[in-house]
mmCIF file of C-alpha atoms and ligand atoms in Angstrom:
data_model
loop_
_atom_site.group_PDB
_atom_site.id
_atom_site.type_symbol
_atom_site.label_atom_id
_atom_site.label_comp_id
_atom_site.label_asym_id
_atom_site.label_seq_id
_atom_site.Cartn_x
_atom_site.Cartn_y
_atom_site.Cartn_z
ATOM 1 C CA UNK A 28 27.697 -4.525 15.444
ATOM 2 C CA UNK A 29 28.993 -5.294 11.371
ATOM 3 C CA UNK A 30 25.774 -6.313 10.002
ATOM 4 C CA UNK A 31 27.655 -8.210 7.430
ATOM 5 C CA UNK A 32 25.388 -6.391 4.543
ATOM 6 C CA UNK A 33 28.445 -5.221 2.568
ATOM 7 C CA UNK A 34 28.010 -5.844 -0.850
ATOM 8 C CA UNK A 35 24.637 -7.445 -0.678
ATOM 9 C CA UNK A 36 22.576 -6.777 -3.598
ATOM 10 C CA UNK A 37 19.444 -5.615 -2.271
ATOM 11 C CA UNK A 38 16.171 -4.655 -4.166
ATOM 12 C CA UNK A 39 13.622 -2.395 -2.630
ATOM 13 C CA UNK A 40 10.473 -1.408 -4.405
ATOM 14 C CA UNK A 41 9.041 1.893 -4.329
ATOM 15 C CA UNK A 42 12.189 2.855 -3.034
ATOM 16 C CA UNK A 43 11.824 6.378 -4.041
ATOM 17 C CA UNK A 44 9.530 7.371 -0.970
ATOM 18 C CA UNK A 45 8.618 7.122 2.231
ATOM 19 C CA UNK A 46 9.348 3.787 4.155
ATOM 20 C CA UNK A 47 11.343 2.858 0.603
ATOM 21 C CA UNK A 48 13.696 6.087 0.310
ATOM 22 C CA UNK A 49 14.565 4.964 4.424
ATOM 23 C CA UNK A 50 15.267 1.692 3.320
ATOM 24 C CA UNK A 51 17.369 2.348 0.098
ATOM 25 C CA UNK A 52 19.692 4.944 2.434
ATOM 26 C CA UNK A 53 19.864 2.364 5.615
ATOM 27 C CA UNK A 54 21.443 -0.395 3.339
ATOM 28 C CA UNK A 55 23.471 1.275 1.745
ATOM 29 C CA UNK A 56 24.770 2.971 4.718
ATOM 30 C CA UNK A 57 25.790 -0.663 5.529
ATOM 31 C CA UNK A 58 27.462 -0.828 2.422
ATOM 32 C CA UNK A 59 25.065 -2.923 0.851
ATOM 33 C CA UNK A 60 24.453 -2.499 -3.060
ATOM 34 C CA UNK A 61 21.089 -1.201 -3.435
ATOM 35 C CA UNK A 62 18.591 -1.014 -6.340
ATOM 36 C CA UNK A 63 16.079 1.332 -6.499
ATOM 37 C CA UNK A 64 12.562 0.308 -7.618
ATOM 38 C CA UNK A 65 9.776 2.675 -9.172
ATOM 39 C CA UNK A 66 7.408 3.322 -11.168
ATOM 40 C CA UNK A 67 6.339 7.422 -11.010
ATOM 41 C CA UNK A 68 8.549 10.131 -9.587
ATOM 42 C CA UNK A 69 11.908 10.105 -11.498
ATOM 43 C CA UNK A 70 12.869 13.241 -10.776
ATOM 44 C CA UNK A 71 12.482 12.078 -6.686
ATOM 45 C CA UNK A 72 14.809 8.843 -7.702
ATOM 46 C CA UNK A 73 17.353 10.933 -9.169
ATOM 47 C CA UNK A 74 17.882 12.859 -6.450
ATOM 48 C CA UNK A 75 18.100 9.552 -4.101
ATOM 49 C CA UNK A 76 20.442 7.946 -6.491
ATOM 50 C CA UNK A 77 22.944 11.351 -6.717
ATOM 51 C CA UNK A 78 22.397 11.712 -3.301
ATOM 52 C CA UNK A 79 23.665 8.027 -2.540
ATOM 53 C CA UNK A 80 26.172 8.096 -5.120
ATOM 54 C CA UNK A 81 27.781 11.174 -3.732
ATOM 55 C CA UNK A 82 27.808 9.234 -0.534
ATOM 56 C CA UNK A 83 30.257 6.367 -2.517
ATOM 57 C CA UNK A 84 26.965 4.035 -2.532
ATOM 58 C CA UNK A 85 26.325 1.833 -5.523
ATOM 59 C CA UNK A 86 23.128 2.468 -6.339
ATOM 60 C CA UNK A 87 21.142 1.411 -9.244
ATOM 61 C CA UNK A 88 17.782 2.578 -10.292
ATOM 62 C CA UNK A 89 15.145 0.150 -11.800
ATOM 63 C CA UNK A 90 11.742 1.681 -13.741
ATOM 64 C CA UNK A 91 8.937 -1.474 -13.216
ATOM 65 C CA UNK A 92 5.274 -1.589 -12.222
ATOM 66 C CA UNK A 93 5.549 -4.580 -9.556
ATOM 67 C CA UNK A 94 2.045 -5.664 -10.884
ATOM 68 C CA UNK A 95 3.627 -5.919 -14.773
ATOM 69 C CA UNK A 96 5.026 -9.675 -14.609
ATOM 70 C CA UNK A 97 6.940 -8.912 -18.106
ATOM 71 C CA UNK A 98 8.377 -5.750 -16.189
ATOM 72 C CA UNK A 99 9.269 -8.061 -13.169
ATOM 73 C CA UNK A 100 11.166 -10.201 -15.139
ATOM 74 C CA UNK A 101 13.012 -7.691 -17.173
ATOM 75 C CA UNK A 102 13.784 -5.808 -14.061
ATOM 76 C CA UNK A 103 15.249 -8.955 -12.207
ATOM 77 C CA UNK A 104 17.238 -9.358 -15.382
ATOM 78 C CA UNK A 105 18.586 -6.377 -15.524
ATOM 79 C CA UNK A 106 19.753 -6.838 -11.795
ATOM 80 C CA UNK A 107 21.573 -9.944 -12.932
ATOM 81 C CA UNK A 108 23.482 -8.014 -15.646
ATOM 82 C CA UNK A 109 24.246 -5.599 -13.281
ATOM 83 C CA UNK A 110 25.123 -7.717 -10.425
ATOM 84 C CA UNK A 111 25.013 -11.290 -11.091
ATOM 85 C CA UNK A 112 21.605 -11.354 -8.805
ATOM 86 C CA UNK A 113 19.936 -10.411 -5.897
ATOM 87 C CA UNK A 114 20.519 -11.293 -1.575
ATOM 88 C CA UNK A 115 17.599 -9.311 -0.285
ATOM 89 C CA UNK A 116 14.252 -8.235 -2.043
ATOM 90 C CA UNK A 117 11.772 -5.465 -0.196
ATOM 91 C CA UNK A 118 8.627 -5.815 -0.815
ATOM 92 C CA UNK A 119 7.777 -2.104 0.216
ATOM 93 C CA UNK A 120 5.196 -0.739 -2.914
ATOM 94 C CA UNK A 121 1.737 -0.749 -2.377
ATOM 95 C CA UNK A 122 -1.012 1.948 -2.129
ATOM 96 C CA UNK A 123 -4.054 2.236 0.774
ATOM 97 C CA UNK A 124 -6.568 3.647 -2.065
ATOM 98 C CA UNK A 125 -9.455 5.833 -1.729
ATOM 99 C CA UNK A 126 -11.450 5.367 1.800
ATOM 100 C CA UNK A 127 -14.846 4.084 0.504
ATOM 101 C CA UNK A 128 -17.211 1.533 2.569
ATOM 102 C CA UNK A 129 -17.372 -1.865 0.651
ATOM 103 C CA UNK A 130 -20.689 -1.494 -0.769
ATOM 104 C CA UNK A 131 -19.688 1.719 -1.922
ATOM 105 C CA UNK A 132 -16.389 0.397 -3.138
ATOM 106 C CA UNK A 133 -15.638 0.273 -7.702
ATOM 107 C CA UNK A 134 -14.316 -3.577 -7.744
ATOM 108 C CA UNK A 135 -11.351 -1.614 -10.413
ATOM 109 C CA UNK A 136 -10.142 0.029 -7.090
ATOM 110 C CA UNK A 137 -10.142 -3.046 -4.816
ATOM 111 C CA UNK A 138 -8.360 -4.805 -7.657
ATOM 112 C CA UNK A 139 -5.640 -2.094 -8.313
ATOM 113 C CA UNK A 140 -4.872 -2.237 -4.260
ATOM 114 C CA UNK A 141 -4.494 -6.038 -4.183
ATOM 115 C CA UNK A 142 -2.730 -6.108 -7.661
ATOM 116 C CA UNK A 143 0.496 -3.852 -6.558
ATOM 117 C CA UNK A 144 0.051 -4.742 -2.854
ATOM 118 C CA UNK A 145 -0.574 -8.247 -3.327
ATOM 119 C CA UNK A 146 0.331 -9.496 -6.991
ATOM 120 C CA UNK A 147 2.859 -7.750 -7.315
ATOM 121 C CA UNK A 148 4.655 -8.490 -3.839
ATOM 122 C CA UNK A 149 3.792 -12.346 -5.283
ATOM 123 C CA UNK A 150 5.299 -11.480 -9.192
ATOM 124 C CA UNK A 151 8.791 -9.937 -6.918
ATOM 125 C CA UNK A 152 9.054 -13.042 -4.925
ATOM 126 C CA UNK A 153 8.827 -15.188 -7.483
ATOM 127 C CA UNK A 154 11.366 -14.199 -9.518
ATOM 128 C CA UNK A 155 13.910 -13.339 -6.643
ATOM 129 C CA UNK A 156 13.181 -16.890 -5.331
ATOM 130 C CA UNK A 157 14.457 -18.698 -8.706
ATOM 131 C CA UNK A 158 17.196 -16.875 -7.797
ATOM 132 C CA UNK A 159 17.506 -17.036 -4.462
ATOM 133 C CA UNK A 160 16.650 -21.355 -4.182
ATOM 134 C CA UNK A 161 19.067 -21.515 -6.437
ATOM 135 C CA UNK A 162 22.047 -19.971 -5.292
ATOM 136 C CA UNK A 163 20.894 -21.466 -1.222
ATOM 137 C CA UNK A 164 20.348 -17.738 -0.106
ATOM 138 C CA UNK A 165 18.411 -14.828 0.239
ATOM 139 C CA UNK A 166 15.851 -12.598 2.305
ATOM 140 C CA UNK A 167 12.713 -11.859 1.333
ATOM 141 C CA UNK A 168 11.426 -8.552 3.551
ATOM 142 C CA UNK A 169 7.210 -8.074 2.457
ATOM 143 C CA UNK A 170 5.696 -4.678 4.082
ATOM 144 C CA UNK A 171 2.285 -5.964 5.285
ATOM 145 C CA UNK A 172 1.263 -3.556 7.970
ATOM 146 C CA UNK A 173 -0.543 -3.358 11.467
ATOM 147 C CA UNK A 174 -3.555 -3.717 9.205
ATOM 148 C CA UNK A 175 -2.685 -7.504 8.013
ATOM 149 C CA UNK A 176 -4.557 -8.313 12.141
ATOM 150 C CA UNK A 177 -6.275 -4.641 12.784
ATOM 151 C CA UNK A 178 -9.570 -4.023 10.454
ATOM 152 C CA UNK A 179 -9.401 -0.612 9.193
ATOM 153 C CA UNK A 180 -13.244 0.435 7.958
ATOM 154 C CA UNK A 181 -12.932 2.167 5.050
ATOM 155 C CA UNK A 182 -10.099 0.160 3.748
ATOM 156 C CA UNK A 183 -10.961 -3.319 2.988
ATOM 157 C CA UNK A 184 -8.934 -4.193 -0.321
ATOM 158 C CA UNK A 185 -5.614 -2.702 1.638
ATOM 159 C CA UNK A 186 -6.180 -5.256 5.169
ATOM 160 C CA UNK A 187 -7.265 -7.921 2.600
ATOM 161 C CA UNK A 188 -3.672 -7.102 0.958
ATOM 162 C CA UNK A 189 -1.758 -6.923 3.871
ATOM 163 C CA UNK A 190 -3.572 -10.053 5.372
ATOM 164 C CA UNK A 191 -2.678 -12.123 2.514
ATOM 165 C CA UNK A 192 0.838 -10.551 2.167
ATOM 166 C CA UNK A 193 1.015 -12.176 6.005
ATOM 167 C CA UNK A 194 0.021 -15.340 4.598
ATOM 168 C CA UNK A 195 1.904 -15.556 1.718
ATOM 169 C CA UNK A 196 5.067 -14.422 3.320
ATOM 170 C CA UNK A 197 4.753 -17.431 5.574
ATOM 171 C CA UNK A 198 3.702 -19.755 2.621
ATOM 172 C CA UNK A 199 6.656 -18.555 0.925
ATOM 173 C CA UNK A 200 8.814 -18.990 4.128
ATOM 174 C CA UNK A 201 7.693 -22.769 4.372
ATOM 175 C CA UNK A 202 8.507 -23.255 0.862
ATOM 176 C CA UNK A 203 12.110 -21.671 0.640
ATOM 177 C CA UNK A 204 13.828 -22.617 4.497
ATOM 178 C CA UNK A 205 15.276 -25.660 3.371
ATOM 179 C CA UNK A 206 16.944 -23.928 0.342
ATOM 180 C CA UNK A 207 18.515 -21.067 3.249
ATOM 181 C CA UNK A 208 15.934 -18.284 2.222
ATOM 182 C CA UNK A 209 14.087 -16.764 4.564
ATOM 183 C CA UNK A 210 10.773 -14.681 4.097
ATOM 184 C CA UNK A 211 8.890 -12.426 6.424
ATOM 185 C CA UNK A 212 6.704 -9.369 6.962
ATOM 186 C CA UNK A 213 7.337 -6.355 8.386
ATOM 187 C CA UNK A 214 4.211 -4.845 9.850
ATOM 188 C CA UNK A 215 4.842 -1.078 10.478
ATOM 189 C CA UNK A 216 2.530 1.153 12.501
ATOM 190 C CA UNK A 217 1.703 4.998 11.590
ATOM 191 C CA UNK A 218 4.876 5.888 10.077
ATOM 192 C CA UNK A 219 5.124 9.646 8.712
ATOM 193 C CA UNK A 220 5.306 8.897 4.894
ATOM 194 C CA UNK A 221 2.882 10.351 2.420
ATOM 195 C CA UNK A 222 1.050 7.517 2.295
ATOM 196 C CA UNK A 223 -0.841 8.999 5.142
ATOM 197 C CA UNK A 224 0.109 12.631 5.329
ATOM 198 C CA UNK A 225 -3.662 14.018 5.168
ATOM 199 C CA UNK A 226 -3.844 12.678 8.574
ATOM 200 C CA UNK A 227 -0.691 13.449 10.556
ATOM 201 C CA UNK A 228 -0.515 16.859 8.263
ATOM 202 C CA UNK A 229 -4.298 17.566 10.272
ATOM 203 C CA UNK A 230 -3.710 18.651 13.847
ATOM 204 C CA UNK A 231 -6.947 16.323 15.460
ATOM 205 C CA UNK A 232 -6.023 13.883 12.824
ATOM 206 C CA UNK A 233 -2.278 13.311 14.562
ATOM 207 C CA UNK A 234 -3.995 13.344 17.773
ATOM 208 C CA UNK A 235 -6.291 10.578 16.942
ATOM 209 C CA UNK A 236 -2.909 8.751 15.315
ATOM 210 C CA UNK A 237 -1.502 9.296 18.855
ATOM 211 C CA UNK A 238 -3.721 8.089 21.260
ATOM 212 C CA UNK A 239 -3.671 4.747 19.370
ATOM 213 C CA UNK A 240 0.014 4.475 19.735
ATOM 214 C CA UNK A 241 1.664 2.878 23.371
ATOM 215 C CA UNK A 242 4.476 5.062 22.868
ATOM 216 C CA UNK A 243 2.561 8.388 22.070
ATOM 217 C CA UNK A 244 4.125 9.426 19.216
ATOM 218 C CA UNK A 245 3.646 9.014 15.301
ATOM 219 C CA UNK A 246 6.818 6.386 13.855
ATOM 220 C CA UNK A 247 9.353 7.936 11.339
ATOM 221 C CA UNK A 248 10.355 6.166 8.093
ATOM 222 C CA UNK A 249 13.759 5.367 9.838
ATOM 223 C CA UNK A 250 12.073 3.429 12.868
ATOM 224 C CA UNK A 251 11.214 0.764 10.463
ATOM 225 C CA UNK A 252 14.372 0.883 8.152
ATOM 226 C CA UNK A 253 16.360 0.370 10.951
ATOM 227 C CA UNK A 254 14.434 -2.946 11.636
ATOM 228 C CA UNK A 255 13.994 -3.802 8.052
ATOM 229 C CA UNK A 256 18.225 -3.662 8.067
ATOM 230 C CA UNK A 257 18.541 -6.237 10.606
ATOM 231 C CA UNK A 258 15.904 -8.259 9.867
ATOM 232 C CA UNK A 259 17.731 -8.677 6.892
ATOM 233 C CA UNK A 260 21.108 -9.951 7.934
ATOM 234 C CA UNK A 261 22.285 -12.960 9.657
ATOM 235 C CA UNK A 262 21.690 -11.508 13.241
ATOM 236 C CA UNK A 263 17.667 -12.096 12.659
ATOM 237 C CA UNK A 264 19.284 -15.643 10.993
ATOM 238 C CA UNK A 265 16.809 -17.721 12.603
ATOM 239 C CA UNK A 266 13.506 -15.407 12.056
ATOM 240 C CA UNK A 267 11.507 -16.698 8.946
ATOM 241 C CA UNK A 268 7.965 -17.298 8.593
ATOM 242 C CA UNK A 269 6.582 -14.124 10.688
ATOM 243 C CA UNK A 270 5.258 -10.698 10.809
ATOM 244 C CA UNK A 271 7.623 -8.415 12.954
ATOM 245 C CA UNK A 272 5.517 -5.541 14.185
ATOM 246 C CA UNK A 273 6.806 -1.787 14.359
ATOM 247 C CA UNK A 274 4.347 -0.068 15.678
ATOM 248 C CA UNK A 275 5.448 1.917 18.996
ATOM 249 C CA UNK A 276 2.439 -0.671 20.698
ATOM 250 C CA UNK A 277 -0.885 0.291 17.775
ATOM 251 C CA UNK A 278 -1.341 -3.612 18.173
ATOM 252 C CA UNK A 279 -0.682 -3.332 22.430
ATOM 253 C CA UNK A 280 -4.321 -1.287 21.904
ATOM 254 C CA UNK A 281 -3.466 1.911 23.917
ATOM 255 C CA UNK A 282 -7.533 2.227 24.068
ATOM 256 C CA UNK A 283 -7.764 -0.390 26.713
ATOM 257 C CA UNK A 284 -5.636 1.546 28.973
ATOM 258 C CA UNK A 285 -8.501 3.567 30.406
ATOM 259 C CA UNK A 286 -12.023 1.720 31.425
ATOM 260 C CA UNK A 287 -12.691 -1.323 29.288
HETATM 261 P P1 NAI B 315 4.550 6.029 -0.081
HETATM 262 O O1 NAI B 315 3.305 6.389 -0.800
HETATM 263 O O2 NAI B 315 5.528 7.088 0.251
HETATM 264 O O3 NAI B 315 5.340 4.888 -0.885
HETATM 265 C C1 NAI B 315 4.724 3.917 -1.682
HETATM 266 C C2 NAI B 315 5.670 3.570 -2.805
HETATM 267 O O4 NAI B 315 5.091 2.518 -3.608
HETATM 268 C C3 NAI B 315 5.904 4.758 -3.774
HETATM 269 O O5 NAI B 315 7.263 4.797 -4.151
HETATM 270 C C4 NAI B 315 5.032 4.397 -4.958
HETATM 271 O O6 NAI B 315 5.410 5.007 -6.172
HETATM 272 C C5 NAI B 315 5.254 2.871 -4.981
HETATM 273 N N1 NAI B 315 4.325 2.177 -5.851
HETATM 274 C C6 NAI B 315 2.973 2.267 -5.893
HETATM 275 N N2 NAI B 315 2.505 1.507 -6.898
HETATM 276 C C7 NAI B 315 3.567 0.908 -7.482
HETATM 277 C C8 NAI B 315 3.717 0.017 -8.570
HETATM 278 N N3 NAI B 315 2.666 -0.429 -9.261
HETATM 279 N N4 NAI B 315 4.972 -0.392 -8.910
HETATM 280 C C9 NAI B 315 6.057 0.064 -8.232
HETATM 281 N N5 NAI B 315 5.966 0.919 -7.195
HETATM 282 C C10 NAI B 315 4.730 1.336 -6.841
HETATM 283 O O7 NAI B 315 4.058 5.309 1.254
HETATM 284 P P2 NAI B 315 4.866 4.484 2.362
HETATM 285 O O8 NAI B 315 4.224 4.764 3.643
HETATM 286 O O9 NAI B 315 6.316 4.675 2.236
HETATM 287 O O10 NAI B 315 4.449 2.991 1.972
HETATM 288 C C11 NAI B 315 5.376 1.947 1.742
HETATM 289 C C12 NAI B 315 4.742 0.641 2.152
HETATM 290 O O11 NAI B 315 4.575 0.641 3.565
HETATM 291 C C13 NAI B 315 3.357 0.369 1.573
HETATM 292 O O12 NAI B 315 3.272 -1.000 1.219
HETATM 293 C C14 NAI B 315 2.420 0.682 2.726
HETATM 294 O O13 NAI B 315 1.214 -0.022 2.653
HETATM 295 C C15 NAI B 315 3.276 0.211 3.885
HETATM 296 N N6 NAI B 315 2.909 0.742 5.182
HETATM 297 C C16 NAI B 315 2.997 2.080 5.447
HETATM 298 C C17 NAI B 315 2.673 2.542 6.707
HETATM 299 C C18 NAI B 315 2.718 3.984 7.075
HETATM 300 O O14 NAI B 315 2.157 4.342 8.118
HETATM 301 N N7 NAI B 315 3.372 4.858 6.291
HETATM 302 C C19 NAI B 315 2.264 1.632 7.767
HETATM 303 C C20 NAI B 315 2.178 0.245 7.370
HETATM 304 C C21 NAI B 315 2.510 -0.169 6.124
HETATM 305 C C1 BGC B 316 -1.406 2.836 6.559
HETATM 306 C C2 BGC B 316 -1.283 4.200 7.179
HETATM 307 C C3 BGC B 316 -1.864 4.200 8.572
HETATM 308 C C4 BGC B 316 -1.253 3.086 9.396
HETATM 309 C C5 BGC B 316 -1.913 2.980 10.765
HETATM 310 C C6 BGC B 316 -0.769 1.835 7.474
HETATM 311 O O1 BGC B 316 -0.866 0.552 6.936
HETATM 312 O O2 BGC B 316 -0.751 2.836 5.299
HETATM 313 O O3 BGC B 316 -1.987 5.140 6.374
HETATM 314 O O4 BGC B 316 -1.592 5.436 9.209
HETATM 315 O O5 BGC B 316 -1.409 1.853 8.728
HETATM 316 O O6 BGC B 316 -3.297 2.934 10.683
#
């Protein structure tokens, strides 16, 4: 099926890793332009970008903390130098932070976990949506997680953030569907990233990831690009407004089936 993503101008932050890196290479192997978000790790976005440009991609890479709105801006403005704009924006950075119960929790770390998670999702959005109102187009993809309806203990600036990411996606969503934009989550699962590789690195730890997954088996970055691809393009035309869950069943609660 032609996707139709062919010269798209698509943004992805923290696009040099993980769930990002799958993203940047699945558009682009639609032939979508693709710019490369990030913030640490050049040498690791290099190696994307002369990987993708050996490939015939046209790939761009774009240095910006998402939670600097000055660095926002300047980064959307280099896009529309570059490109005259942007069709698709991925909300993808965002950190989990250190596991700490909330009473044991610094307020510095719960605000630098909603800031990039949640702020600066918001500070992307906004600029991409001046763009995107005005020119009656556009996608906006945020990466909440199975954590914006599971509570994770341990974690309760990252489910806030992915919570409100739900929320604001579909805020956003209500706002922009008259103009033609559409904005949604995707909600991934444990995907194999190194976001979370002290667990599935840990034999009992992948175990434990496991038996809390229908489909018994930890996701790869590429289950979710895949999605995030299509969800994208005019196929998912009429999806705005919603969290689309990729999670091989973590929210189908594999616990319950045995005694309950
Ligand atoms: P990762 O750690 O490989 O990637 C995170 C990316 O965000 C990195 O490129 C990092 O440099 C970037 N980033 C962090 N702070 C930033 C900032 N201030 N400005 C710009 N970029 C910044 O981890 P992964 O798994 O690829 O995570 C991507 C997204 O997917 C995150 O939002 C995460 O919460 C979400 N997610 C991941 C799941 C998983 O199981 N791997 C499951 C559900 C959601
Ligand atoms: C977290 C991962 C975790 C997954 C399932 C994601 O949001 O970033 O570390 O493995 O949820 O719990």
């Amino acid at each position: 099926m032609d996707l139709k993503l062919s010269g798209k101008r698509v943004l992805v932050t923290g696009g040099n890793s993980g769930l990002g890196a799958a993203m940047v290479r699945a558009f682009a192997a639609e032939k979508a332009r693709v710019a490369i978000n990030y913030v640490v790790h050049p040498e690791l976005t290099e190696q994307l970008v002369g990987q993708m440009r050996a490939g015939g991609s046209d790939v761009l890479a774009l240095d910006a903390d998402v939670t600097q709105a000055d660095a926002v801006r300047a980064m959307f403005q280099t896009l529309d130098g570059a490109w005259g704009g942007v069709d698709v924006l991925v909300n993808n950075a965002g950190i989990d932070g250190p596991r700490a119960m909330a009473w044991e929790t610094d307020a510095l770390v719960w605000n630098r976990v909603l800031q990039i998670n949640l702020t600066g999702a918001f500070l992307c959005a906004r600029e991409a949506l001046k763009r995107m109102v005005a020119q009656r187009s556009g996608v906006i993809i945020n990466t909440s997680s199975v954590h914006e309806l599971i509570a994770w203990s341990g974690y309760s600036a990252y489910t806030a953030s992915k919570a409100g990411l739900s929320m604001l996606s579909k805020t956003l969503a209500q706002e922009a569907g008259v103009y033609g934009v559409r904005v949604l989550c995707i909600a991934p699962g444990a995907i194999r990233t190194p976001i979370n590789a002290d667990v599935w690195r840990d034999a009992a730890g992948q175990q434990d990831l496991i038996s809390k997954i229908a489909i018994g088996r930890v996701g790869e970055p590429e289950d979710v690009a895949g999605m995030a691809v299509v969800l994208a393009s005019e196929v998912a035309g009429y999806v705005t407004g919603t969290s689309v869950f990729i999670d091989g069943g973590m929210t189908d609660y594999p616990a319950f089936s045995h005694g309950g």
